[in-house]
Amino acid sequence: MGRRPSNKPTSFDIAYLAGVSQPTVSRALRGSKAVSLATRQKIEAIARQLNYTVDKNASSLRSQRSNTLALLFFEDPTPDESNINPFFLSMLGSITRHCAAKGLDLLISFQKLDDDWHKKYQESHRADGLILLGYGDYTLYEARLRQLVRSGTHFVRWGSVDRDTIGATIGSDNFGAGRLVGEHLLARGRRAIAFLGQADSHYPEFQQRHAGLVRAMQTAGLKQDPDLVVDAISSEEIGYAAAKTLLARGKPFDAVFAASDLIAIGALRALGEAGLVVPRDVALVGFDDLPAASHTSPPLTTVMQDMRHAGEALVETVLAQIEDRPTPPPVLPTRLVVRASSGG
Amino acid sequence: MGRRPSNKPTSFDIAYLAGVSQPTVSRALRGSKAVSLATRQKIEAIARQLNYTVDKNASSLRSQRSNTLALLFFEDPTPDESNINPFFLSMLGSITRHCAAKGLDLLISFQKLDDDWHKKYQESHRADGLILLGYGDYTLYEARLRQLVRSGTHFVRWGSVDRDTIGATIGSDNFGAGRLVGEHLLARGRRAIAFLGQADSHYPEFQQRHAGLVRAMQTAGLKQDPDLVVDAISSEEIGYAAAKTLLARGKPFDAVFAASDLIAIGALRALGEAGLVVPRDVALVGFDDLPAASHTSPPLTTVMQDMRHAGEALVETVLAQIEDRPTPPPVLPTRLVVRASSGG
DNA sequence: TACCATCCGGCAATCGTTTGCGTAAAGTAC
DNA sequence: GTACTTTACGCAAACGATTGCCGGATGGTA
């Protein structure tokens, strides 16, 4: 009989029933080789029968290991807080699955940029490591990243890997993808390719996509007209405005590479309103392969990022840091999804 | 000077510096009234200066309260595990925000129906309460819900509230929404309204939406033809197939109410392939207001659920259970979003 | 028989809080 | 000045695991 009649069973209860000491129960259940097969099986049987579960808090407190990762979304301080960037939502599924496969719990939180989350997760032993996702202006949280590195926090970030990056970073091959898009459009006979997206260092991913496009054009002996590059961050409204700006400049173009699907969707509307037919007059390519991309008319050619492996790479990388192992390669391949918007 | 030179500070370190006992530090920091203003402020200042954070594991272990909620997604065992039901993803934002506002951490997990998650979260003190989301066949996890109730677990479920439900449930006013859709279509002169969606008790939400439609038709003196009702669960492919089935039956109809946007999007494709023009020949209404709904052609008339309040209600309800307070009202209003697909 | 390595498992300390109980000092009430 | 409540805080015992250290069996070798 346990000491407390009806409460949750503890390892003491099991120990009593098994006729061993309580530490032996702990060792048996976590598979220590210092306990014989016979007693382990006996203990396991009793544990199963009592419906015993290890108390997470006691375990984490003593072992200083929570087996938990924290997933932090950073949002640009946009007024529209109703919906989340769908791209990262699709990453979420992948991350949770790999956490589950590794026996990790996942804490999730949406952060304003000015919260002091670093403290909250880093020092309270809530999580062993952090996964940082943010689609916004890189420079805004650069300082925080430095602080994390200084304090020895285990973390990994989704972003552009090729720049002089702070901390571990996983990301798609944005440059390669940009080149892929460029080659695709060139192969379809397009020559005057516009680019909608921030082409400066605040958004290094967009910058890389653009650089890939430029490279493809260079290889074909073309130069990109700077007038055909319009800054935009990832939002439908801003994509719409950017396309308007592009049109207003009056320079002819026969293709648009939008740095994200949201931008592309906004641009699609602006082009339509200007009487241009996609893809006949203008070919259009996006980036991300949002669910919505296949439902626009015409359906959007876009770049698919490898979500499945993205989540895996992120989890593996932070785990590798925690356990002081070498980290997996940080660059993930992409795939061009050709649909009607880039011409037939 | 603390006892350990460079490690994370503990409440002992603060106590030493403040010249008080360690329990007093704990009391001061959690705002107990048993500590004077002066000493509290002194302690708070030192804590801030030392960059102290309460150790979550120690705190939870002793207080038996983790201040954490677990969000569990249930998935039908579909082979396509790449993407998550977008409707619930949009709920996620709302839930995390309200958890943050209440100072709660949020654990997230995707569950296969056959996992014994109940045990994992219920007994390991990982979380104080559970939020259950699942769009699938209700009967599949009915037994689990009973078990949760028996074991006294705090949980709340998103679903159909009006049935003889097990445990606390929050949900939209599906019946009212169905009636709204019916009235809208009738007002546009449609008379033969088809329904795509499971109309049996396995999917009580769909059933309620259908019941609302039937009520609206009854009020207008109409009866719904059973041949115009086709079973479907929420997926684009199945919506496509359901619409094909409907067409194959040969009965004329001038409107389709799809029980979800995914179904509607599939149906839209099937109708188009059959040479029917939406909305001229057939009006189409969906449910959920997915992001994609505004990008179909024609854009989809649909029902918007109140995500912001949904998250709030879920969190509040499980919190109320934990703290033994009365729970907030469980039914949330909906709003019809009229777009082109239901006719001009 | 003596010696040493190996295998199992117990003892007790520890992780860093929270909380019940006790009590000196200080404040009322008469 | 006695008696009785507050106020403010200390003491020590939890909470339930993990882990370093140690020692009794066991068995193999010389």
CSV table of C-alpha atoms (C1' of nucleotides) in Angstrom, one decimal, chain A residues 11 22-23 26 30 52 62, chain D residues 15-21:
chain,number,residue,atom,x,y,z
A,11,SER,CA,8.4,6.6,-7.3
A,22,GLN,CA,13.3,4.6,-4.6
A,23,PRO,CA,16.4,5.6,-6.5
A,26,SER,CA,14.3,6.0,-11.0
A,30,ARG,CA,15.2,5.7,-17.3
A,52,TYR,CA,2.7,6.1,-13.0
A,62,ARG,CA,17.1,17.9,-10.3
D,15,DC,C1',7.5,18.9,-3.5
D,16,DG,C1',9.5,14.2,-6.3
D,17,DA,C1',12.7,13.2,-8.7
D,18,DT,C1',18.3,12.4,-10.1
D,19,DT,C1',23.0,11.2,-8.9
D,20,DG,C1',27.7,10.7,-6.5
D,21,DC,C1',29.5,7.6,-3.6
